[in-house]
PDB file of C-alpha atoms in Angstrom:
ATOM      1  CA  MET A 272      -2.605  -9.338 -17.925  1.00  0.00           C
ATOM      2  CA  VAL A 273       0.827  -8.229 -16.688  1.00  0.00           C
ATOM      3  CA  LYS A 274       2.658 -11.766 -15.296  1.00  0.00           C
ATOM      4  CA  PRO A 275       3.231 -11.169 -11.567  1.00  0.00           C
ATOM      5  CA  LYS A 276       6.573 -10.178 -10.421  1.00  0.00           C
ATOM      6  CA  VAL A 277       8.067 -10.548  -6.699  1.00  0.00           C
ATOM      7  CA  GLU A 278      10.770  -8.201  -5.610  1.00  0.00           C
ATOM      8  CA  LEU A 279      11.648  -8.654  -1.787  1.00  0.00           C
ATOM      9  CA  LEU A 280      13.558  -5.337  -0.730  1.00  0.00           C
ATOM     10  CA  LYS A 281      15.772  -3.877   2.092  1.00  0.00           C
ATOM     11  CA  ARG A 282      14.500  -0.996   3.902  1.00  0.00           C
ATOM     12  CA  HIS A 283      16.725   1.738   3.411  1.00  0.00           C
ATOM     13  CA  ASN A 284      16.611   5.218   5.523  1.00  0.00           C
ATOM     14  CA  VAL A 285      16.555   8.106   3.285  1.00  0.00           C
ATOM     15  CA  ARG A 286      19.146  10.983   4.278  1.00  0.00           C
ATOM     16  CA  ASP A 287      18.763  14.365   2.441  1.00  0.00           C
ATOM     17  CA  GLY A 288      20.894  14.718  -0.437  1.00  0.00           C
ATOM     18  CA  GLU A 289      21.937  10.759  -0.524  1.00  0.00           C
ATOM     19  CA  PRO A 290      21.558   8.578  -3.834  1.00  0.00           C
ATOM     20  CA  ILE A 291      19.176   5.672  -3.156  1.00  0.00           C
ATOM     21  CA  PRO A 292      20.656   2.358  -3.679  1.00  0.00           C
ATOM     22  CA  MET A 293      18.966   0.236  -6.094  1.00  0.00           C
ATOM     23  CA  SER A 294      16.774  -2.726  -4.745  1.00  0.00           C
ATOM     24  CA  VAL A 295      15.678  -0.949  -1.689  1.00  0.00           C
ATOM     25  CA  THR A 296      12.707   0.320  -0.129  1.00  0.00           C
ATOM     26  CA  PRO A 297      13.141   3.976   0.552  1.00  0.00           C
ATOM     27  CA  ILE A 298      11.996   5.109   3.913  1.00  0.00           C
ATOM     28  CA  VAL A 299      11.338   9.055   4.861  1.00  0.00           C
ATOM     29  CA  THR A 300      11.647  10.235   8.303  1.00  0.00           C
ATOM     30  CA  GLU A 301       9.961  13.395   9.127  1.00  0.00           C
ATOM     31  CA  GLU A 302      11.272  15.530  11.707  1.00  0.00           C
ATOM     32  CA  ASN A 303       7.552  15.034  13.593  1.00  0.00           C
ATOM     33  CA  GLY A 304       8.387  11.431  13.733  1.00  0.00           C
ATOM     34  CA  VAL A 305       6.006  10.317  11.231  1.00  0.00           C
ATOM     35  CA  ILE A 306       7.753   7.524   8.774  1.00  0.00           C
ATOM     36  CA  THR A 307       6.825   6.843   5.291  1.00  0.00           C
ATOM     37  CA  THR A 308       7.746   4.000   3.793  1.00  0.00           C
ATOM     38  CA  ILE A 309       7.667   4.363  -0.249  1.00  0.00           C
ATOM     39  CA  VAL A 310       6.672   0.966  -1.549  1.00  0.00           C
ATOM     40  CA  CYS A 311       6.302   2.076  -5.403  1.00  0.00           C
ATOM     41  CA  GLY A 312       5.583   5.870  -6.552  1.00  0.00           C
ATOM     42  CA  GLN A 313       7.242   8.650  -5.004  1.00  0.00           C
ATOM     43  CA  TYR A 314       6.403  10.582  -2.069  1.00  0.00           C
ATOM     44  CA  ASN A 315       8.534  14.367  -1.300  1.00  0.00           C
ATOM     45  CA  GLY A 316      10.745  13.770  -4.292  1.00  0.00           C
ATOM     46  CA  VAL A 317      11.824  10.513  -3.068  1.00  0.00           C
ATOM     47  CA  SER A 318      11.278   7.625  -5.575  1.00  0.00           C
ATOM     48  CA  ALA A 319      10.975   3.911  -4.707  1.00  0.00           C
ATOM     49  CA  THR A 320      13.373   1.763  -7.109  1.00  0.00           C
ATOM     50  CA  VAL A 321      10.886  -0.698  -7.894  1.00  0.00           C
ATOM     51  CA  ASP A 322       9.672  -0.388 -11.437  1.00  0.00           C
ATOM     52  CA  CYS A 323       5.834  -0.124 -11.560  1.00  0.00           C
ATOM     53  CA  PRO A 324       4.106  -0.990 -14.508  1.00  0.00           C
ATOM     54  CA  THR A 325       1.451   1.734 -14.047  1.00  0.00           C
ATOM     55  CA  ASN A 326       1.798   4.960 -12.848  1.00  0.00           C
ATOM     56  CA  ALA A 327       0.972   4.617  -9.439  1.00  0.00           C
ATOM     57  CA  ALA A 328       1.906   4.853  -5.693  1.00  0.00           C
ATOM     58  CA  ILE A 329       1.630   2.603  -2.641  1.00  0.00           C
ATOM     59  CA  LEU A 330       2.969   4.509   0.654  1.00  0.00           C
ATOM     60  CA  GLN A 331       2.570   3.002   4.297  1.00  0.00           C
ATOM     61  CA  VAL A 332       2.691   6.415   6.730  1.00  0.00           C
ATOM     62  CA  GLN A 333       3.490   5.360  10.148  1.00  0.00           C
ATOM     63  CA  PHE A 334       2.299   7.614  12.846  1.00  0.00           C
ATOM     64  CA  THR A 335       4.754   7.169  16.341  1.00  0.00           C
ATOM     65  CA  GLN A 336       2.515  10.516  18.250  1.00  0.00           C
ATOM     66  CA  LYS A 337       0.074  13.190  17.631  1.00  0.00           C
ATOM     67  CA  SER A 338       1.275  14.430  14.059  1.00  0.00           C
ATOM     68  CA  THR A 339       0.031  16.043  10.696  1.00  0.00           C
ATOM     69  CA  TRP A 340       0.988  13.977   7.321  1.00  0.00           C
ATOM     70  CA  ARG A 341       0.641  16.079   3.900  1.00  0.00           C
ATOM     71  CA  HIS A 342       1.363  14.684   0.379  1.00  0.00           C
ATOM     72  CA  SER A 343       0.558  16.021  -2.554  1.00  0.00           C
ATOM     73  CA  LEU A 344      -0.936  13.818  -5.416  1.00  0.00           C
ATOM     74  CA  PRO A 345      -0.056  14.286  -9.211  1.00  0.00           C
ATOM     75  CA  ARG A 346      -2.921  15.840 -11.503  1.00  0.00           C
ATOM     76  CA  ALA A 347      -3.354  12.795 -13.170  1.00  0.00           C
ATOM     77  CA  TYR A 348      -3.865  10.573 -10.050  1.00  0.00           C
ATOM     78  CA  GLU A 349      -7.920   9.818 -10.191  1.00  0.00           C
ATOM     79  CA  THR A 350      -7.559   7.415  -7.596  1.00  0.00           C
ATOM     80  CA  ALA A 351      -6.702   7.608  -3.934  1.00  0.00           C
ATOM     81  CA  ILE A 352      -7.502   4.750  -1.136  1.00  0.00           C
ATOM     82  CA  LEU A 353      -6.487   5.078   2.435  1.00  0.00           C
ATOM     83  CA  TYR A 354      -6.697   1.916   4.635  1.00  0.00           C
ATOM     84  CA  VAL A 355      -5.933   2.169   8.348  1.00  0.00           C
ATOM     85  CA  ARG A 356      -3.919  -0.826   9.789  1.00  0.00           C
ATOM     86  CA  LYS A 357      -3.536   0.218  13.605  1.00  0.00           C
ATOM     87  CA  GLY A 358      -5.097   3.288  15.268  1.00  0.00           C
ATOM     88  CA  SER A 359      -7.219   5.837  14.018  1.00  0.00           C
ATOM     89  CA  VAL A 360      -6.669   8.820  11.792  1.00  0.00           C
ATOM     90  CA  ARG A 361      -8.411  12.044  10.921  1.00  0.00           C
ATOM     91  CA  VAL A 362      -8.992  13.085   7.514  1.00  0.00           C
ATOM     92  CA  GLY A 363     -10.589  16.203   6.813  1.00  0.00           C
ATOM     93  CA  ALA A 364     -13.844  16.043   9.105  1.00  0.00           C
ATOM     94  CA  SER A 365     -13.884  11.960   8.774  1.00  0.00           C
ATOM     95  CA  LEU A 366     -12.054  10.242  11.975  1.00  0.00           C
ATOM     96  CA  LEU A 367     -11.044   6.581  10.286  1.00  0.00           C
ATOM     97  CA  PRO A 368     -10.524   3.595  13.021  1.00  0.00           C
ATOM     98  CA  VAL A 369      -8.647   0.847  12.775  1.00  0.00           C
ATOM     99  CA  HIS A 370      -9.461  -1.422   9.507  1.00  0.00           C
ATOM    100  CA  HIS A 371     -11.240   0.800   7.737  1.00  0.00           C
ATOM    101  CA  THR A 372     -11.000   2.249   3.806  1.00  0.00           C
ATOM    102  CA  ALA A 373     -11.625   5.800   2.788  1.00  0.00           C
ATOM    103  CA  TYR A 374     -11.684   6.309  -0.760  1.00  0.00           C
ATOM    104  CA  LEU A 375     -10.480   9.984  -1.181  1.00  0.00           C
ATOM    105  CA  SER A 376     -12.356  12.634  -3.646  1.00  0.00           C
ATOM    106  CA  LYS A 377     -10.689  14.450  -5.834  1.00  0.00           C
ATOM    107  CA  ASP A 378     -11.100  17.591  -3.827  1.00  0.00           C
ATOM    108  CA  GLY A 379      -7.889  19.679  -3.811  1.00  0.00           C
ATOM    109  CA  ASP A 380      -4.068  18.447  -4.888  1.00  0.00           C
ATOM    110  CA  GLU A 381      -2.857  18.130  -1.014  1.00  0.00           C
ATOM    111  CA  ILE A 382      -3.859  14.801   1.609  1.00  0.00           C
ATOM    112  CA  VAL A 383      -3.861  15.457   5.260  1.00  0.00           C
ATOM    113  CA  ILE A 384      -3.934  12.482   7.682  1.00  0.00           C
ATOM    114  CA  GLU A 385      -3.901  13.854  11.155  1.00  0.00           C
ATOM    115  CA  SER A 386      -3.061  11.043  14.292  1.00  0.00           C
ATOM    116  CA  GLU A 387      -3.605  11.904  17.876  1.00  0.00           C
ATOM    117  CA  ASP A 388      -1.761   8.921  18.661  1.00  0.00           C
ATOM    118  CA  GLU A 389       0.259   5.625  17.012  1.00  0.00           C
ATOM    119  CA  ALA A 390      -1.113   4.624  13.903  1.00  0.00           C
ATOM    120  CA  ASP A 391      -0.114   2.983  10.523  1.00  0.00           C
ATOM    121  CA  VAL A 392      -2.363   3.342   7.477  1.00  0.00           C
ATOM    122  CA  LEU A 393      -1.646   2.974   3.691  1.00  0.00           C
ATOM    123  CA  LEU A 394      -2.009   4.810   0.766  1.00  0.00           C
ATOM    124  CA  LEU A 395      -2.913   3.460  -2.558  1.00  0.00           C
ATOM    125  CA  SER A 396      -3.108   6.122  -5.325  1.00  0.00           C
ATOM    126  CA  GLY A 397      -2.460   6.279  -9.307  1.00  0.00           C
ATOM    127  CA  GLU A 398      -4.172   6.860 -12.677  1.00  0.00           C
ATOM    128  CA  PRO A 399      -6.916   5.256 -14.306  1.00  0.00           C
ATOM    129  CA  ILE A 400      -5.109   2.218 -16.417  1.00  0.00           C
ATOM    130  CA  ARG A 401      -8.146   2.586 -18.676  1.00  0.00           C
ATOM    131  CA  GLU A 402      -8.614  -1.456 -19.090  1.00  0.00           C
ATOM    132  CA  PRO A 403     -11.807  -3.447 -18.819  1.00  0.00           C
ATOM    133  CA  ILE A 404     -12.554  -4.378 -15.430  1.00  0.00           C
ATOM    134  CA  VAL A 405     -14.687  -7.354 -13.810  1.00  0.00           C
ATOM    135  CA  SER A 406     -15.012  -8.131 -10.450  1.00  0.00           C
ATOM    136  CA  GLN A 407     -16.412 -10.921  -8.132  1.00  0.00           C
ATOM    137  CA  GLY A 408     -15.948 -11.057  -4.250  1.00  0.00           C
ATOM    138  CA  SER A 409     -12.315 -10.212  -3.652  1.00  0.00           C
ATOM    139  CA  MET A 410     -11.099 -10.799  -7.341  1.00  0.00           C
ATOM    140  CA  VAL A 411     -10.529  -8.382  -9.822  1.00  0.00           C
ATOM    141  CA  MET A 412      -9.448  -8.789 -13.501  1.00  0.00           C
ATOM    142  CA  ASN A 413      -9.987  -7.989 -17.416  1.00  0.00           C
ATOM    143  CA  THR A 414     -12.452 -10.850 -18.226  1.00  0.00           C
ATOM    144  CA  GLU A 415     -14.878 -13.382 -16.797  1.00  0.00           C
ATOM    145  CA  GLY A 416     -12.600 -16.067 -17.837  1.00  0.00           C
ATOM    146  CA  GLU A 417      -9.695 -14.786 -16.052  1.00  0.00           C
ATOM    147  CA  ILE A 418     -12.327 -14.566 -12.858  1.00  0.00           C
ATOM    148  CA  GLN A 419     -13.326 -17.802 -13.433  1.00  0.00           C
ATOM    149  CA  LEU A 420      -9.441 -18.995 -13.446  1.00  0.00           C
ATOM    150  CA  ALA A 421      -8.262 -16.801 -10.319  1.00  0.00           C
ATOM    151  CA  TYR A 422     -11.150 -18.577  -8.288  1.00  0.00           C
ATOM    152  CA  ALA A 423      -9.739 -21.800  -9.168  1.00  0.00           C
ATOM    153  CA  ASP A 424      -6.336 -21.279  -8.663  1.00  0.00           C
ATOM    154  CA  TYR A 425      -7.124 -19.672  -4.863  1.00  0.00           C
ATOM    155  CA  GLN A 426      -9.132 -22.742  -4.028  1.00  0.00           C
ATOM    156  CA  ARG A 427      -6.056 -24.723  -5.425  1.00  0.00           C
ATOM    157  CA  GLY A 428      -3.977 -22.723  -2.852  1.00  0.00           C
ATOM    158  CA  PHE A 429      -1.872 -21.051  -5.521  1.00  0.00           C
ATOM    159  CA  MET A 430      -2.065 -17.857  -4.141  1.00  0.00           C
ATOM    160  CA  GLY A 431      -1.230 -19.121  -0.509  1.00  0.00           C
ATOM    161  CA  LEU A 432      -3.627 -19.322   2.282  1.00  0.00           C
ATOM    162  CA  PRO A 433      -5.941 -16.646   3.885  1.00  0.00           C
ATOM    163  CA  TRP A 434      -4.734 -14.921   7.059  1.00  0.00           C
ATOM    164  CA  SER A 435      -6.280 -13.247   9.950  1.00  0.00           C
ATOM    165  CA  GLU A 436      -6.423  -9.465   9.862  1.00  0.00           C
ATOM    166  CA  ASN A 437      -5.112  -9.594  13.470  1.00  0.00           C
ATOM    167  CA  LEU A 438      -1.453 -10.742  12.813  1.00  0.00           C
ATOM    168  CA  SER A 439       1.506  -8.752  13.505  1.00  0.00           C
ATOM    169  CA  ASP A 440       3.718  -7.992  10.609  1.00  0.00           C
ATOM    170  CA  GLU A 441       6.145 -10.442  12.001  1.00  0.00           C
ATOM    171  CA  GLU A 442       3.208 -13.056  12.099  1.00  0.00           C
ATOM    172  CA  TRP A 443       2.117 -12.285   8.841  1.00  0.00           C
ATOM    173  CA  ARG A 444       5.829 -12.638   7.316  1.00  0.00           C
ATOM    174  CA  GLU A 445       5.930 -16.148   8.680  1.00  0.00           C
ATOM    175  CA  HIS A 446       2.722 -17.191   7.436  1.00  0.00           C
ATOM    176  CA  VAL A 447       3.651 -16.408   4.130  1.00  0.00           C
ATOM    177  CA  LYS A 448       6.716 -17.935   4.217  1.00  0.00           C
ATOM    178  CA  LYS A 449       5.217 -21.197   5.193  1.00  0.00           C
ATOM    179  CA  ASN A 450       2.263 -20.651   2.651  1.00  0.00           C
ATOM    180  CA  PRO A 451       3.679 -19.249  -0.177  1.00  0.00           C
ATOM    181  CA  SER A 452       2.118 -18.541  -3.561  1.00  0.00           C
ATOM    182  CA  LYS A 453       2.637 -20.255  -6.774  1.00  0.00           C
ATOM    183  CA  TYR A 454       2.958 -17.201  -8.743  1.00  0.00           C
TER     184      TYR A 454
END
């Protein structure tokens, strides 16, 4: 198991041809107003400055108006999960409402997401890590013993305290600041 590591990074708007400083979260704003925050991995040739222990990408995509966003995934990525944080989006023929998750199939090389209005989605994608997986409820670990330890740590408040999905980003930040993880 990898020891948890936290890096709080400043947001940085990327401009064409400009080098990206270390310890920032790159943000790419498209001409159509779509804003892509690269938490880890890469988007459109721009890479996050965070060192990810696996070959994965986490992208937050914010739509400010009716628009389309496209992203090509590396062929080695076998997993792509889309979570709708705000608004609704269309992927192919499927309309995904707020607080819904879609597990995307590996048909084709490009993800196309369309929005009719404001929306905010999180895309998690990556290569398989080829490790044993044990899950129970919301916990995913490598062994049954690790699952039991994770639940014990959760019950002791070591992972912070749960929050409502209805919190705004600012309310969530305040909640996490008041109830930090012990890791």
